[in-house]
Amino acid sequence: MCAWAVAVVRRLRRIQASLSASRRLLEVELNRRYELVDALVVAARRADAPSAALAPLAGARSLALGFREQQLTLGEQAGSENALSVALHRVLLEVAEDPAVKNDWSVQRPALEVRNTEQRLVGAARVYNGTATALNTLVRGLPAGPVARAFGGRPVPLFEATAAELHVSAPTAAPANS
């Protein structure tokens, strides 16, 4: 029985260490994305790209950074990061199709770096979520859960936007006057 409890605690410590490392990896990729988004916006403005998509991107970046500075959990930050990804993909699509900047390397290079960083960010989020799921399963499960909780194991939120954060309400039509 004692050997089993020691094995549970070791597993808990191993998962917690992996979770810490995967969180750092996720934060590195988020920081890289913030820097590259800024560079992309500057390059696109210099190349006179249409600003219809650039303003929402800059706003989404500011929102995500604001949430991050409030030191919210990754689960709470996920909604703003998702909004940033949506705005970013809109700009990347526009940059790829706009004839004015389609062949402008000063815009395409940051766009390519952003695409690569987005892929690394998706991978980092998968690693973090997989590790967080393993920790949550250990802490909430039986019979190991009580032992894990006794040694400091706590459930952690996943890095994903909830359905409430993703809900976008459609604009309501003004009532017709008869």
mmCIF file of C-alpha atoms in Angstrom:
data_model
loop_
_atom_site.group_PDB
_atom_site.id
_atom_site.type_symbol
_atom_site.label_atom_id
_atom_site.label_comp_id
_atom_site.label_asym_id
_atom_site.label_seq_id
_atom_site.Cartn_x
_atom_site.Cartn_y
_atom_site.Cartn_z
ATOM 1 C CA MET A 1 0.000 0.000 0.000
ATOM 2 C CA CYS A 2 2.796 2.400 0.914
ATOM 3 C CA ALA A 3 4.689 1.648 -2.318
ATOM 4 C CA TRP A 4 1.530 2.359 -4.310
ATOM 5 C CA ALA A 5 1.096 5.763 -2.599
ATOM 6 C CA VAL A 6 4.743 6.616 -3.318
ATOM 7 C CA ALA A 7 4.197 5.678 -6.974
ATOM 8 C CA VAL A 8 1.130 7.961 -7.141
ATOM 9 C CA VAL A 9 3.089 10.865 -5.637
ATOM 10 C CA ARG A 10 5.974 10.318 -8.071
ATOM 11 C CA ARG A 11 3.539 10.250 -10.964
ATOM 12 C CA LEU A 12 1.936 13.443 -9.665
ATOM 13 C CA ARG A 13 5.336 15.198 -9.441
ATOM 14 C CA ARG A 14 6.312 14.004 -12.923
ATOM 15 C CA ILE A 15 3.052 15.272 -14.433
ATOM 16 C CA GLN A 16 3.338 18.587 -12.561
ATOM 17 C CA ALA A 17 6.887 19.071 -13.896
ATOM 18 C CA SER A 18 5.713 18.283 -17.428
ATOM 19 C CA LEU A 19 2.803 20.685 -17.020
ATOM 20 C CA SER A 20 5.134 23.446 -15.881
ATOM 21 C CA ALA A 21 7.433 22.865 -18.868
ATOM 22 C CA SER A 22 4.534 22.760 -21.322
ATOM 23 C CA ARG A 23 3.115 25.984 -19.875
ATOM 24 C CA ARG A 24 6.473 27.706 -20.361
ATOM 25 C CA LEU A 25 6.558 26.456 -23.953
ATOM 26 C CA LEU A 26 3.051 27.796 -24.531
ATOM 27 C CA GLU A 27 3.978 31.170 -23.041
ATOM 28 C CA VAL A 28 7.105 31.380 -25.222
ATOM 29 C CA GLU A 29 5.013 30.784 -28.338
ATOM 30 C CA LEU A 30 2.391 33.319 -27.217
ATOM 31 C CA ASN A 31 5.117 35.928 -26.637
ATOM 32 C CA ARG A 32 6.613 35.177 -30.043
ATOM 33 C CA ARG A 33 3.199 35.584 -31.642
ATOM 34 C CA TYR A 34 2.635 38.964 -29.949
ATOM 35 C CA GLU A 35 5.952 40.232 -31.322
ATOM 36 C CA LEU A 36 5.326 38.879 -34.811
ATOM 37 C CA VAL A 37 1.786 40.259 -34.952
ATOM 38 C CA ASP A 38 3.190 43.687 -34.158
ATOM 39 C CA ALA A 39 5.800 43.303 -36.929
ATOM 40 C CA LEU A 40 3.135 42.115 -39.381
ATOM 41 C CA VAL A 41 0.874 45.085 -38.650
ATOM 42 C CA VAL A 42 3.761 47.547 -39.086
ATOM 43 C CA ALA A 43 4.864 45.919 -42.361
ATOM 44 C CA ALA A 44 1.317 45.788 -43.728
ATOM 45 C CA ARG A 45 0.720 49.454 -42.893
ATOM 46 C CA ARG A 46 3.994 50.442 -44.578
ATOM 47 C CA ALA A 47 2.926 48.536 -47.686
ATOM 48 C CA ASP A 48 -0.438 50.336 -47.682
ATOM 49 C CA ALA A 49 -2.422 47.163 -47.109
ATOM 50 C CA PRO A 50 -6.124 47.739 -46.491
ATOM 51 C CA SER A 51 -6.623 48.564 -42.825
ATOM 52 C CA ALA A 52 -10.071 46.969 -42.533
ATOM 53 C CA ALA A 53 -8.522 43.843 -41.017
ATOM 54 C CA LEU A 54 -5.481 45.470 -39.395
ATOM 55 C CA ALA A 55 -7.437 47.483 -36.820
ATOM 56 C CA PRO A 56 -9.261 44.427 -35.390
ATOM 57 C CA LEU A 57 -5.945 42.563 -35.283
ATOM 58 C CA ALA A 58 -4.267 45.338 -33.317
ATOM 59 C CA GLY A 59 -7.274 45.480 -30.977
ATOM 60 C CA ALA A 60 -7.309 41.714 -30.460
ATOM 61 C CA ARG A 61 -3.572 41.769 -29.700
ATOM 62 C CA SER A 62 -4.087 44.525 -27.125
ATOM 63 C CA LEU A 63 -6.960 42.596 -25.546
ATOM 64 C CA ALA A 64 -4.906 39.399 -25.326
ATOM 65 C CA LEU A 65 -1.961 41.267 -23.813
ATOM 66 C CA GLY A 66 -4.295 42.969 -21.333
ATOM 67 C CA PHE A 67 -5.705 39.635 -20.202
ATOM 68 C CA ARG A 68 -2.187 38.280 -19.904
ATOM 69 C CA GLU A 69 -1.017 41.229 -17.792
ATOM 70 C CA GLN A 70 -3.900 40.597 -15.397
ATOM 71 C CA GLN A 71 -2.242 37.221 -14.760
ATOM 72 C CA LEU A 72 -5.396 35.244 -15.411
ATOM 73 C CA THR A 73 -5.181 31.483 -15.775
ATOM 74 C CA LEU A 74 -4.489 30.052 -19.201
ATOM 75 C CA GLY A 75 -8.089 28.864 -19.347
ATOM 76 C CA GLU A 76 -9.307 32.422 -18.779
ATOM 77 C CA GLN A 77 -6.870 33.815 -21.364
ATOM 78 C CA ALA A 78 -7.905 31.309 -24.020
ATOM 79 C CA GLY A 79 -10.907 33.326 -25.225
ATOM 80 C CA SER A 80 -8.835 36.426 -25.974
ATOM 81 C CA GLU A 81 -6.136 34.297 -27.608
ATOM 82 C CA ASN A 82 -8.808 32.695 -29.794
ATOM 83 C CA ALA A 83 -10.051 36.151 -30.823
ATOM 84 C CA LEU A 84 -6.468 37.092 -31.704
ATOM 85 C CA SER A 85 -6.114 33.932 -33.813
ATOM 86 C CA VAL A 86 -9.320 34.699 -35.706
ATOM 87 C CA ALA A 87 -8.230 38.288 -36.425
ATOM 88 C CA LEU A 88 -4.761 37.085 -37.363
ATOM 89 C CA HIS A 89 -6.040 34.487 -39.833
ATOM 90 C CA ARG A 90 -8.249 37.120 -41.433
ATOM 91 C CA VAL A 91 -5.220 39.362 -41.998
ATOM 92 C CA LEU A 92 -3.119 36.445 -43.262
ATOM 93 C CA LEU A 93 -5.830 35.567 -45.772
ATOM 94 C CA GLU A 94 -6.074 39.182 -46.898
ATOM 95 C CA VAL A 95 -2.284 39.498 -47.211
ATOM 96 C CA ALA A 96 -2.146 36.312 -49.293
ATOM 97 C CA GLU A 97 -4.859 37.493 -51.694
ATOM 98 C CA ASP A 98 -4.294 41.256 -51.927
ATOM 99 C CA PRO A 99 -2.422 42.001 -55.173
ATOM 100 C CA ALA A 100 -0.835 45.108 -53.631
ATOM 101 C CA VAL A 101 1.074 43.093 -51.003
ATOM 102 C CA LYS A 102 0.940 39.561 -52.388
ATOM 103 C CA ASN A 103 4.486 39.792 -53.782
ATOM 104 C CA ASP A 104 5.879 42.233 -51.210
ATOM 105 C CA TRP A 105 8.509 40.324 -49.243
ATOM 106 C CA SER A 106 8.472 42.903 -46.437
ATOM 107 C CA VAL A 107 4.896 41.788 -45.702
ATOM 108 C CA GLN A 108 5.084 38.140 -46.748
ATOM 109 C CA ARG A 109 8.090 37.364 -44.535
ATOM 110 C CA PRO A 110 6.376 38.388 -41.266
ATOM 111 C CA ALA A 111 3.223 36.639 -42.501
ATOM 112 C CA LEU A 112 5.187 33.420 -43.039
ATOM 113 C CA GLU A 113 6.796 33.707 -39.603
ATOM 114 C CA VAL A 114 3.362 34.244 -38.048
ATOM 115 C CA ARG A 115 1.986 31.153 -39.824
ATOM 116 C CA ASN A 116 4.888 29.053 -38.528
ATOM 117 C CA THR A 117 4.436 30.415 -35.023
ATOM 118 C CA GLU A 118 0.709 29.667 -35.161
ATOM 119 C CA GLN A 119 1.527 26.043 -35.985
ATOM 120 C CA ARG A 120 4.001 25.847 -33.100
ATOM 121 C CA LEU A 121 1.417 27.471 -30.827
ATOM 122 C CA VAL A 122 -1.174 24.851 -31.759
ATOM 123 C CA GLY A 123 1.360 22.134 -30.944
ATOM 124 C CA ALA A 124 2.272 23.759 -27.631
ATOM 125 C CA ALA A 125 -1.420 24.042 -26.717
ATOM 126 C CA ARG A 126 -1.949 20.355 -27.519
ATOM 127 C CA VAL A 127 0.988 19.353 -25.325
ATOM 128 C CA TYR A 128 -0.247 21.572 -22.481
ATOM 129 C CA ASN A 129 -3.832 20.325 -22.762
ATOM 130 C CA GLY A 130 -2.717 16.699 -22.893
ATOM 131 C CA THR A 131 -0.600 17.126 -19.789
ATOM 132 C CA ALA A 132 -3.342 19.082 -18.004
ATOM 133 C CA THR A 133 -5.824 16.330 -18.843
ATOM 134 C CA ALA A 134 -3.451 13.715 -17.416
ATOM 135 C CA LEU A 135 -3.120 15.737 -14.202
ATOM 136 C CA ASN A 136 -6.869 16.304 -13.943
ATOM 137 C CA THR A 137 -7.533 12.593 -14.482
ATOM 138 C CA LEU A 138 -5.040 11.674 -11.773
ATOM 139 C CA VAL A 139 -6.389 14.205 -9.268
ATOM 140 C CA ARG A 140 -10.068 13.476 -9.876
ATOM 141 C CA GLY A 141 -9.829 9.717 -10.308
ATOM 142 C CA LEU A 142 -10.134 6.895 -7.857
ATOM 143 C CA PRO A 143 -8.279 5.442 -6.050
ATOM 144 C CA ALA A 144 -5.257 7.709 -6.734
ATOM 145 C CA GLY A 145 -7.146 11.027 -6.513
ATOM 146 C CA PRO A 146 -7.258 11.366 -2.720
ATOM 147 C CA VAL A 147 -3.536 10.583 -2.463
ATOM 148 C CA ALA A 148 -2.696 13.067 -5.234
ATOM 149 C CA ARG A 149 -4.829 15.785 -3.621
ATOM 150 C CA ALA A 150 -3.234 15.125 -0.231
ATOM 151 C CA PHE A 151 0.153 15.877 -1.794
ATOM 152 C CA GLY A 152 -0.906 19.119 -3.468
ATOM 153 C CA GLY A 153 -2.442 17.923 -6.708
ATOM 154 C CA ARG A 154 -5.138 20.293 -7.968
ATOM 155 C CA PRO A 155 -7.112 20.282 -11.212
ATOM 156 C CA VAL A 156 -5.937 22.837 -13.769
ATOM 157 C CA PRO A 157 -7.911 24.507 -16.557
ATOM 158 C CA LEU A 158 -7.275 23.560 -20.155
ATOM 159 C CA PHE A 159 -6.096 26.149 -22.663
ATOM 160 C CA GLU A 160 -9.291 26.372 -24.683
ATOM 161 C CA ALA A 161 -12.102 28.821 -25.072
ATOM 162 C CA THR A 162 -15.390 27.728 -23.541
ATOM 163 C CA ALA A 163 -18.648 27.757 -25.453
ATOM 164 C CA ALA A 164 -19.675 30.942 -23.615
ATOM 165 C CA GLU A 165 -16.490 32.714 -24.739
ATOM 166 C CA LEU A 166 -16.977 31.565 -28.324
ATOM 167 C CA HIS A 167 -20.640 32.618 -28.524
ATOM 168 C CA VAL A 168 -21.159 35.553 -30.825
ATOM 169 C CA SER A 169 -24.635 36.967 -30.810
ATOM 170 C CA ALA A 170 -26.149 38.055 -34.083
ATOM 171 C CA PRO A 171 -27.127 41.702 -34.298
ATOM 172 C CA THR A 172 -30.778 42.222 -33.606
ATOM 173 C CA ALA A 173 -32.907 43.923 -36.194
ATOM 174 C CA ALA A 174 -34.579 47.150 -35.247
ATOM 175 C CA PRO A 175 -38.330 46.781 -34.742
ATOM 176 C CA ALA A 176 -40.304 47.781 -37.799
ATOM 177 C CA ASN A 177 -42.634 50.723 -37.367
ATOM 178 C CA SER A 178 -46.135 50.108 -38.672
#
